[in-house]
Amino acid sequence: MKISGGKASVLTPPQLLLDVSDYWNKNNQVYIGAEYSYWSNKSGINGMIERAPQVMILIPF
């Protein structure tokens, strides 16, 4: 199968999370943090760049 036209795409979403349940002396995990999403050549379109900082709350169950 030959694919033509699109450029290589790079998506990197690093996350920094802190378990805040220790501050309330709870056994359950509750994470609060931030994520920064960087997408170069979004959807294979040359020069299209998306940058998106985000706030996160993660409660695993």
Short mmCIF file of C-alpha atoms in Angstrom, two decimals:
data_model
loop_
_atom_site.label_atom_id
_atom_site.label_comp_id
_atom_site.label_asym_id
_atom_site.label_seq_id
_atom_site.Cartn_x
_atom_site.Cartn_y
_atom_site.Cartn_z
CA MET A 1 0.00 0.00 0.00
CA LYS A 2 1.48 3.34 -1.04
CA ILE A 3 0.64 6.48 0.93
CA SER A 4 1.48 9.79 -0.65
CA GLY A 5 1.20 13.49 0.11
CA GLY A 6 1.33 13.73 3.91
CA LYS A 7 4.24 14.81 6.06
CA ALA A 8 5.50 12.96 9.14
CA SER A 9 3.55 13.92 12.25
CA VAL A 10 4.86 14.23 15.84
CA LEU A 11 2.55 14.23 18.88
CA THR A 12 4.03 14.60 22.39
CA PRO A 13 1.80 14.95 25.48
CA PRO A 14 4.07 14.98 28.58
CA GLN A 15 2.26 14.95 31.94
CA LEU A 16 3.31 16.07 35.42
CA LEU A 17 1.07 14.62 38.16
CA LEU A 18 1.14 14.88 41.98
CA ASP A 19 -0.69 12.47 44.31
CA VAL A 20 -2.54 14.94 46.56
CA SER A 21 -4.35 12.28 48.64
CA ASP A 22 -1.33 12.18 50.99
CA TYR A 23 -2.10 15.75 52.06
CA TRP A 24 -5.53 14.62 53.34
CA ASN A 25 -4.23 11.36 54.88
CA LYS A 26 -6.39 9.26 52.55
CA ASN A 27 -5.51 5.82 51.17
CA ASN A 28 -7.14 6.49 47.79
CA GLN A 29 -5.09 8.07 45.03
CA VAL A 30 -6.06 11.44 43.59
CA TYR A 31 -3.68 13.06 41.12
CA ILE A 32 -3.66 16.71 40.09
CA GLY A 33 -1.31 18.03 37.46
CA ALA A 34 -0.68 19.54 34.08
CA GLU A 35 -0.21 18.32 30.53
CA TYR A 36 1.22 20.14 27.53
CA SER A 37 0.28 18.70 24.16
CA TYR A 38 2.44 19.56 21.15
CA TRP A 39 1.49 18.25 17.72
CA SER A 40 3.73 19.11 14.77
CA ASN A 41 2.36 18.63 11.23
CA LYS A 42 -1.08 17.79 12.62
CA SER A 43 -2.87 15.17 10.53
CA GLY A 44 0.04 15.14 8.09
CA ILE A 45 -0.47 18.78 7.04
CA ASN A 46 2.92 20.46 6.71
CA GLY A 47 3.28 23.50 8.99
CA MET A 48 0.12 22.91 11.04
CA ILE A 49 1.13 22.99 14.71
CA GLU A 50 -1.17 22.56 17.70
CA ARG A 51 -0.11 23.55 21.23
CA ALA A 52 -2.48 22.94 24.14
CA PRO A 53 -1.70 23.31 27.86
CA GLN A 54 -4.22 21.45 30.05
CA VAL A 55 -5.00 20.96 33.74
CA MET A 56 -5.65 17.37 34.82
CA ILE A 57 -7.42 15.58 37.66
CA LEU A 58 -6.97 11.80 37.64
CA ILE A 59 -8.85 9.45 39.98
CA PRO A 60 -8.00 5.82 39.19
CA PHE A 61 -10.58 3.20 40.20
#
